[in-house]
Structure formats: C-alpha cells, structure tokens
Coordinates of C-alpha atoms and ligand atoms in Angstrom, one line a residue:
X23 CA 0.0 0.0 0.0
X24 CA 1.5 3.2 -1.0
X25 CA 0.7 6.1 1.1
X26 CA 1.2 9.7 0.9
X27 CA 1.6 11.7 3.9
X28 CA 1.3 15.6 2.9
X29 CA 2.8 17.7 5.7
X30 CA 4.5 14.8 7.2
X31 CA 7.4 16.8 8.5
X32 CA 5.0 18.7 11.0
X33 CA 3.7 17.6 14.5
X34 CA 1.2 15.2 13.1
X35 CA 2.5 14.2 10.2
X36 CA 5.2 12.8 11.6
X37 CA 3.5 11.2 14.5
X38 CA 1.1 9.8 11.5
X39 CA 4.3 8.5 9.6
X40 CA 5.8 7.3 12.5
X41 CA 2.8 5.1 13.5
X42 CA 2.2 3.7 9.6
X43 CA 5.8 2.3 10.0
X44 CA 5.6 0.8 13.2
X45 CA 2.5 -0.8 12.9
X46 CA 2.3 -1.9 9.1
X47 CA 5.2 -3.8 7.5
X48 CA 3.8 -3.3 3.8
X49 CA 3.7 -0.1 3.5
X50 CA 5.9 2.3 1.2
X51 CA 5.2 6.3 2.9
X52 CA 5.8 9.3 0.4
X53 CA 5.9 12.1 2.9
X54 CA 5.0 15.7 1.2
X55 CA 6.1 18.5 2.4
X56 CA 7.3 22.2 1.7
X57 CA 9.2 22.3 4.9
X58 CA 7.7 25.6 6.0
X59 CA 8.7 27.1 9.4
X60 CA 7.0 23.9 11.6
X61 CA 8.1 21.2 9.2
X62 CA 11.4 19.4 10.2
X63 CA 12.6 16.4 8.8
X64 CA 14.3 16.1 12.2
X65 CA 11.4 15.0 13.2
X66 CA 11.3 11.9 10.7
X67 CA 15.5 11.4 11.7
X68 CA 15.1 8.0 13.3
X69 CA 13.4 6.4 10.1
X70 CA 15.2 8.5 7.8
X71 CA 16.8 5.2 6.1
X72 CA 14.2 3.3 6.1
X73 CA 13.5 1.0 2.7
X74 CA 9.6 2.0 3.3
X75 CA 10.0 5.9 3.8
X76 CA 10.8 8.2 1.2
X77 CA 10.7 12.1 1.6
X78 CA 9.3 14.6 -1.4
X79 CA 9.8 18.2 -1.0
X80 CA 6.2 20.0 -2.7
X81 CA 4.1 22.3 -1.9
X82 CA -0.2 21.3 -2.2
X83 CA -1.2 24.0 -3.9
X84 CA 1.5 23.2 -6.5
X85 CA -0.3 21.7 -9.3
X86 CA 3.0 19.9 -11.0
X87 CA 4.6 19.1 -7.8
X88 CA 1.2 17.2 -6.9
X89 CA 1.0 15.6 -10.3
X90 CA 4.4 14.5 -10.5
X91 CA 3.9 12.3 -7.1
X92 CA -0.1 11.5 -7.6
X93 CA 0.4 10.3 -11.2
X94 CA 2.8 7.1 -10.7
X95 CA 0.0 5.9 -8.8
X96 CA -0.9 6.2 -4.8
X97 CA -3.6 4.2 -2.6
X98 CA -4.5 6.5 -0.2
X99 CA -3.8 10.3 0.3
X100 CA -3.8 11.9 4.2
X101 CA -3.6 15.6 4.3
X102 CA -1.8 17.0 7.2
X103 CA -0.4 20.0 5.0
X104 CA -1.6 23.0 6.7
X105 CA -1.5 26.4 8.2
X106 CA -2.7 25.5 12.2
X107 CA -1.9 28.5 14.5
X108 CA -4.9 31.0 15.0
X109 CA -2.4 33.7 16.1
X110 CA -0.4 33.1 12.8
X111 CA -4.1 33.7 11.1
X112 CA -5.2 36.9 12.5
X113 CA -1.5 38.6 11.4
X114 CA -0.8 37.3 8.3
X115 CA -4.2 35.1 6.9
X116 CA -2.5 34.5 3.3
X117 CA -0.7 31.4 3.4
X118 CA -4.1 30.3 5.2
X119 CA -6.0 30.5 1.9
X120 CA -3.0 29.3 -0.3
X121 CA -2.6 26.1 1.6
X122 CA -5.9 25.4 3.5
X123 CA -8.1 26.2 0.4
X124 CA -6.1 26.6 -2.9
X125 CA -3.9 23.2 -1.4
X126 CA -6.5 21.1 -0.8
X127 CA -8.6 22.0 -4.3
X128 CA -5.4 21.0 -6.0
X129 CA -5.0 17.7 -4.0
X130 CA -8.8 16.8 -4.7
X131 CA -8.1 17.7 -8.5
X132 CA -5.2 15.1 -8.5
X133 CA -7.4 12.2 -7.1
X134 CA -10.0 12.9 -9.1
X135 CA -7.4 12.8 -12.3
X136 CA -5.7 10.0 -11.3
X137 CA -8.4 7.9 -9.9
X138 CA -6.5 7.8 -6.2
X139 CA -9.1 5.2 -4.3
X140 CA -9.1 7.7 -0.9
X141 CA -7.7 10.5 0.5
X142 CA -8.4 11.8 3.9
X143 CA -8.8 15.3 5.4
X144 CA -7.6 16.5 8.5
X145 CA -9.6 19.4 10.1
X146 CA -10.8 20.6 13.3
X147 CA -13.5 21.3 15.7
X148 CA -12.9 24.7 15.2
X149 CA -15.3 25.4 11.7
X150 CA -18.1 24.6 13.7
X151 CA -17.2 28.0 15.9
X152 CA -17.7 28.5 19.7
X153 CA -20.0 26.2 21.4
X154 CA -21.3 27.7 24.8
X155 CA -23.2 24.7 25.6
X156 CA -23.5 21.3 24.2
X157 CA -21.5 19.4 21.7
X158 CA -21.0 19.9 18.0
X159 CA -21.8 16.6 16.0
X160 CA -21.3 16.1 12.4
X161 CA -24.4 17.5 10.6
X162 CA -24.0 20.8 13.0
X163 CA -23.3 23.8 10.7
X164 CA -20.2 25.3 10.2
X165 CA -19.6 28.7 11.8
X166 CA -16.1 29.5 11.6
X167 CA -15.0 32.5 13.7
X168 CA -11.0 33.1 12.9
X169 CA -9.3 33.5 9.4
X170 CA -7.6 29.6 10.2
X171 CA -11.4 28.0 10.6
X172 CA -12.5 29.6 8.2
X173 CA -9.8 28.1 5.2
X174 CA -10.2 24.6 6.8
X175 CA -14.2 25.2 6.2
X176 CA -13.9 26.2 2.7
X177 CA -11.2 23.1 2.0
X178 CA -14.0 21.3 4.1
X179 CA -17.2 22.4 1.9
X180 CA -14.9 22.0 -1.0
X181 CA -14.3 18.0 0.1
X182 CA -17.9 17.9 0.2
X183 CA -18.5 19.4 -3.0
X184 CA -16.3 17.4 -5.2
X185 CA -17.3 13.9 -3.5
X186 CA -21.1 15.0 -4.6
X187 CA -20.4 16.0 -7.9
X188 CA -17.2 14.4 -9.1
X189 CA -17.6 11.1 -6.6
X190 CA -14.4 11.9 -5.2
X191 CA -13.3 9.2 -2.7
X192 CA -12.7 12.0 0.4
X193 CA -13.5 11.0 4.0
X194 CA -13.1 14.4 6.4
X195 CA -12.6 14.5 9.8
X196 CA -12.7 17.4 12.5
X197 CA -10.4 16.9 15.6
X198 CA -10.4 18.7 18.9
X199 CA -6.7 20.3 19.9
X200 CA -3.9 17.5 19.7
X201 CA -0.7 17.4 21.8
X202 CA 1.9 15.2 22.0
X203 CA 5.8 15.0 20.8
X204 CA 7.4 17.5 18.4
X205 CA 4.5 20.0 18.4
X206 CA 5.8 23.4 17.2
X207 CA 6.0 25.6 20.4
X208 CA 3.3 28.0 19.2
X209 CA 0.7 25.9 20.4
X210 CA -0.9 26.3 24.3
X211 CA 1.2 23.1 25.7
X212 CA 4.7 23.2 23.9
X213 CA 4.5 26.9 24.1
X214 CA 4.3 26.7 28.2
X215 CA 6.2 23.8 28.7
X216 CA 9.0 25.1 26.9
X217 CA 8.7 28.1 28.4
X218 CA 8.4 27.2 32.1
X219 CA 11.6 24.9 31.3
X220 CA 13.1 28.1 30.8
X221 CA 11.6 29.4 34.1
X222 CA 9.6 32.2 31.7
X223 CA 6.4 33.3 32.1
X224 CA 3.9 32.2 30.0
X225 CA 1.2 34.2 28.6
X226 CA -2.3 33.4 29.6
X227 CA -5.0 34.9 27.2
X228 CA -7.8 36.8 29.1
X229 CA -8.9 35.2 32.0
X230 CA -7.9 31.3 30.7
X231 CA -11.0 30.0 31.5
X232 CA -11.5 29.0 27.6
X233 CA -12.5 25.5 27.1
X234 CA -10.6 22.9 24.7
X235 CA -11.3 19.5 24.2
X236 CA -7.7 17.2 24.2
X237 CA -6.6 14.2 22.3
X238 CA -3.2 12.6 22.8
X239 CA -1.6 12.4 19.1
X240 CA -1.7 8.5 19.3
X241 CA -5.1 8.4 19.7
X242 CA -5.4 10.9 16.8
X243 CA -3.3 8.2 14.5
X244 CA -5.0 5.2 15.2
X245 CA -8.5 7.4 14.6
X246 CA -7.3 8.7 11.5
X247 CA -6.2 4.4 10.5
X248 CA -9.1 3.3 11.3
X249 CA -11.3 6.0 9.3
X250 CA -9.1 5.4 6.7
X251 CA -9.8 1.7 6.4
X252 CA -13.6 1.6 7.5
X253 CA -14.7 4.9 7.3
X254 CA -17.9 6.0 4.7
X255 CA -16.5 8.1 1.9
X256 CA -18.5 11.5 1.3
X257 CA -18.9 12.2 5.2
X258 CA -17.3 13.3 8.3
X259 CA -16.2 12.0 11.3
X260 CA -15.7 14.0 14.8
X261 CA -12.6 12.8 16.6
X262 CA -12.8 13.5 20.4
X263 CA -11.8 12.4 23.8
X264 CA -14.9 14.5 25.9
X265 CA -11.6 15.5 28.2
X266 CA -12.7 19.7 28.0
X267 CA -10.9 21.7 30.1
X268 CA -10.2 25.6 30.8
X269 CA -6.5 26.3 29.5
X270 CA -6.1 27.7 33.4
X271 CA -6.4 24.0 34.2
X272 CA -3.8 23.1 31.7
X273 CA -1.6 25.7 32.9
X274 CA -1.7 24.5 36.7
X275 CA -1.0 20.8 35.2
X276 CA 2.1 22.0 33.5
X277 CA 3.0 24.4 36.4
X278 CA 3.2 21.5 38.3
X279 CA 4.7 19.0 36.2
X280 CA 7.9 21.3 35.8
X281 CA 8.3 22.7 39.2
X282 CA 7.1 26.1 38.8
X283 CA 4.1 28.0 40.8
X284 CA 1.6 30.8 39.9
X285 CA 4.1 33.7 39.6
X286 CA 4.9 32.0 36.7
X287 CA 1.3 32.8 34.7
X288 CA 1.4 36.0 33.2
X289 CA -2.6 37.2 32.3
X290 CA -2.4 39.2 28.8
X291 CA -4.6 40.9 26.1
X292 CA -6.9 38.3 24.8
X293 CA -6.7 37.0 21.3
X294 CA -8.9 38.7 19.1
X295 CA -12.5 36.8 18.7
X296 CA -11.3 34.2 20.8
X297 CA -13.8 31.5 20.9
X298 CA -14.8 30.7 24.6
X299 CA -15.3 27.0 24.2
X300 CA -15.1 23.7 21.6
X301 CA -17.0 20.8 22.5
X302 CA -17.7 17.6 20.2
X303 CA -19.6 14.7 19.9
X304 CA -17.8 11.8 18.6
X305 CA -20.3 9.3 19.0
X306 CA -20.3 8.4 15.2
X307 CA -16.8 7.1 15.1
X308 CA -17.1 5.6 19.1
X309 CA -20.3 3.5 17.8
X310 CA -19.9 3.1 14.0
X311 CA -16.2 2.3 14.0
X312 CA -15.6 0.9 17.7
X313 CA -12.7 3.7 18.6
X314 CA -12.1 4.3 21.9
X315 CA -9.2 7.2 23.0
X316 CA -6.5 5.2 25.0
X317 CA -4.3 7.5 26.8
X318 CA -5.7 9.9 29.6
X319 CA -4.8 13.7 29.3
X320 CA -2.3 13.2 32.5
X321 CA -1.0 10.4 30.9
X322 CA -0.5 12.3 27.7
X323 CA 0.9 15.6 29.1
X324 CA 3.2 13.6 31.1
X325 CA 4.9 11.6 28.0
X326 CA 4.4 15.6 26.4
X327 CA 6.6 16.9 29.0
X328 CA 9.3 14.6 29.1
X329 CA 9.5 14.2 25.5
X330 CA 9.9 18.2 25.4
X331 CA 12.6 18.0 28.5
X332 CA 14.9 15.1 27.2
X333 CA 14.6 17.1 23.5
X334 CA 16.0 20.3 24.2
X335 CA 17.9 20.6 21.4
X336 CA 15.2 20.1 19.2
X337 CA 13.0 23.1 21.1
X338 CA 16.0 25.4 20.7
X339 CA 16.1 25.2 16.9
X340 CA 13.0 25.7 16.7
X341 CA 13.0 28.9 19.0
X342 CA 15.7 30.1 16.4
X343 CA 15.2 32.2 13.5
X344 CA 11.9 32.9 12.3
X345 CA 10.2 31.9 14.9
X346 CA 12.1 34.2 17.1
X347 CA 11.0 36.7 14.6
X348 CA 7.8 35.5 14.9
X349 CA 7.4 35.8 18.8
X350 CA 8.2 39.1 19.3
X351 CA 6.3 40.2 16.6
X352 CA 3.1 38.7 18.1
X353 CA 4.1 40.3 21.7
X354 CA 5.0 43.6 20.2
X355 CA 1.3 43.6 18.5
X356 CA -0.1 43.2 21.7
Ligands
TYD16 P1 -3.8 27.0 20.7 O1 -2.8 25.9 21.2 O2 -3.3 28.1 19.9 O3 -4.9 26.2 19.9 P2 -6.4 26.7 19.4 O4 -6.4 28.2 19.4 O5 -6.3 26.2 18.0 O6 -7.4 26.1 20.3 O7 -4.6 27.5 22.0 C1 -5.3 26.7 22.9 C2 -5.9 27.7 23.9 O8 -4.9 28.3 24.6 C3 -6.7 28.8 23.2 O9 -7.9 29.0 24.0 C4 -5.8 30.0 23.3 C5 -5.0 29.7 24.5 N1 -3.6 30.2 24.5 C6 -3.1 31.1 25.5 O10 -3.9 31.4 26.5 N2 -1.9 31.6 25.5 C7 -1.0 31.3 24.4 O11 0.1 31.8 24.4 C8 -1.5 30.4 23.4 C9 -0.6 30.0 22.2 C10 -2.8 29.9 23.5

C-alpha cells in the first residue's frame, strides 16, 4: 500500500508516519512536504533510512509538484499540509487561503485525475465556531470565527462538494486540539512547557478559562487508521476524547509537572474573537467504528513533558530564526 503523507514533516505528520511504519510492515510512505517554518525532517531522523520511507519536497497547492507524485500511482492520500496557528491567522491570513483552500482544491483535483481510491482530510472542531453549551456533531453547521477556521471550512465544503459532484473518494474528519511529541512551540502546551523549562512566564489569554477539548496524538493516529480503512467516503467524522478543560487547568497541570508555581502565569490581552469553548460529539466514530481514545490527558501531558525535556535541542532550533521573529512580533502587537 502506497501512502502519501502531505505535511509529514510537522507535528502530526510525523506522528502519523511514524505510527504507519511501526504498525504496518507493507507499507511504502511518500511524505510531502514544503518544509515551512513547523516542518522538520528532524522529526522523521530515526526512520530516515528506512526502505519504506521516502521524503518529497512539494508544496499542495503546486499543481506539478502534486501531479508529479499522484500520477505514478498512490492508494491513499492523508492531508496534514496546513497552516494550524490561529495567532499566525489573525497577522498574516495568506498562506491560510493558499494552503488550506487553494492546497486542498489542487489535491482533490489530482485524485479525481488520477483515480486515487481515498484520500483523507484532517480538520478541526474549530469550523463549527464557539459552542457555549453542548456538543457539536457532524451534521452541525459550520460557523467558523477566525481566518484559520475559516480556510479549513472552505477546504472542508470543497471536500464535500467534489465527493457530490465528481464522486471523489474523500472522507473528512474534524479533531479537537492534539498534543503530543514535536509539536511546534506555538501551540498552548509546547509553548508553556518550553517556556516554564526556561523558568519564563507564559502568557495566559484573558482570563484562561476558555475550554478545549484534548486528544493525545496516538489516539489521533489510530482514529485517522481506522477511518481510513472503514470509514464512509462522502462524510465526516468527529474525533474527540470529551476530556474539556479551561487552558487555566492546563496551565496548573504544566505548572506542576515542571516545578514552577503561579508567579509564573502572566494574564495578557486576549486573542482577538477568541472562541470561549469547543466541544464535540464523537459518538459516530465511538459507535460506528468501535474507537475508543487510550491515553488519559495526564498520561498524555506527562509523556508531552518529558518528550519536550529530554529534546531540548530540538526546542532550541525551533526557537531560532523565524520563529524568534515571529514571537516578538506577536508580543510587540499586543
Ligand atoms: P492553541 O494551542 O493556539 O490552539 P487553538 O487556538 O487552536 O485552540 O490555543 C489553545 C488555547 O490556549 C486557546 O484558547 C488559546 C490559549 N492560549 C493562551 O492562552 N496563550 C497562548 O500563548 C496560546 C498559544 C494559546
């Protein structure tokens, strides 16, 4: 089975890649990627020579580059490739709409073209907006609030749209907020565990009691196997653990689990249109597929921390260059 991984040298991507190869021997892996600022093939390192792996630089919304991998023939298609930070969104929204709309209506040409039997979509709980009370299930309507939710919608509807009128094989799914190993440090939990590690502050949006729903990026994997293998093509499935916390909670949890105290949470500006709260029901891939998530958020955030502890090296070339750039930009704005 020939599989092509786009953004597999990003957080999930390469958690995805990682868990094809450990748990399938058959498998040959093209990872795609255009090595953007949160792609690193250092990430892919310990498999780097392995017979089954074999790394592509592309960009999705790269007609040829897609055409020249697609056309010698691929079983199944998993798109990672994507602008993910909501902060990154509200500055600069254009690489959203290149890669999160004009990217994935370029991938969904090439399967239609070359007849590709599947490809899966990776999205979020976030098009369906904030959810002050109850859950969000599939057929709720999308109401994205932030320039990121709202390219993942339009690559969503445009999933939709060519699997109704072109019969293209997609299957999406929508995902509350992953953690786990080599997570750019951008994101709420490698952000402030890097950062207390550091014994810096870390910044706290409004008052932190903003909700998110967690999965452990193992979980994530063997959801996104298993829908890729049983899953209905032409509909969506909610991937969720029902573990919702306020990031204050996190916060305390990571406070904790590094050795620092309160004077170490610093309360500042809140992000703009900052959705209070993400909920979803995953009852359709619990009951219709038979997933259940394995690891328990302490669990998780334990592994999380000492993953981000024994890698230091890895944090602080990632903390280099543009991101540096990119930090102080975003503190400067506020
Ligand atoms: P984030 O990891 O950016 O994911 P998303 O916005 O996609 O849910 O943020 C998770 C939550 O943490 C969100 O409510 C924003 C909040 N947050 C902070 O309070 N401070 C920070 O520095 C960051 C990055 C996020």
């Amino acid at each position: 089975m020939k599989i092509l991984v786009t953004g597999g040298a990003g957080f999930m991507g390469s958690n995805m890649i990682h868990y094809l190869l450990k748990n399938y021997n058959d498998v040959e892996v093209i990872n795609f990627d255009f090595l953007t600022y949160a792609g690193n093939l250092e990430n892919l390192s310990d498999i780097q020579n392995d017979p089954r792996y074999r790394f592509i630089k592309g960009n999705i919304a790269d007609e040829k580059s897609v055409d020249d991998v697609v056309s010698k023939g691929i079983d199944l298609i998993i798109n990672y490739a994507a602008e993910t930070h909501v902060d990154r969104s509200i500055m600069e929204p254009r690489a959203f709409i290149d890669t999160n709309i004009y990217g994935v209506y370029t991938l969904l040409e090439a399967v239609k073209k070359y007849k590709v039997p599947r490809i899966i979509q990776i999205s979020t709980d976030e098009v369906y907006g904030a959810v002050m009370e109850g859950e969000s299930d599939e057929k709720s309507q999308f109401e994205p609030r932030s320039p990121y939710s709202a390219s993942k919608a339009a690559g969503d509807h445009l999933c939709h749209s060519y699997h109704v009128t072109f019969g293209v094989p997609v299957i999406m799914t929508h995902s509350v907020n992953f953690y786990g190993p080599f997570q750019f440090p951008e994101k709420l939990i490698p952000l402030f565990t890097c950062n207390l590690m550091d014994r810096k502050k870390v910044p706290v949006y409004g008052d932190g009691m903003q909700i998110r729903e967690w999965i452990f990026t193992e979980d994530h994997c063997r959801a996104i196997d298993l829908i890729s293998q049983k899953g209905n093509v032409g509909e969506a499935y909610n991937i969720g653990t029902g573990h919702r916390v306020p990031n204050l909670d996190v916060t305390r949890k990571l406070l904790e689990m590094t050795g620092c105290d309160d004077s170490h949470i610093e309360y500042v500006k809140d992000r703009v249109g900052h959705d209070r709260r993400y909920a979803l029901n995953s009852q359709k891939l619990r009951m219709e597929l038979g997933w259940e998530p394995q690891t328990s958020f302490d669990d998780g955030l334990a592994k999380t921390v000492e993953w981000y502890k024994t890698n230091q090296s890895w944090v602080n070339r990632c903390r280099s260059g543009e991101y540096a750039n990119y930090y102080e930009k975003q503190y400067i704005k506020r």
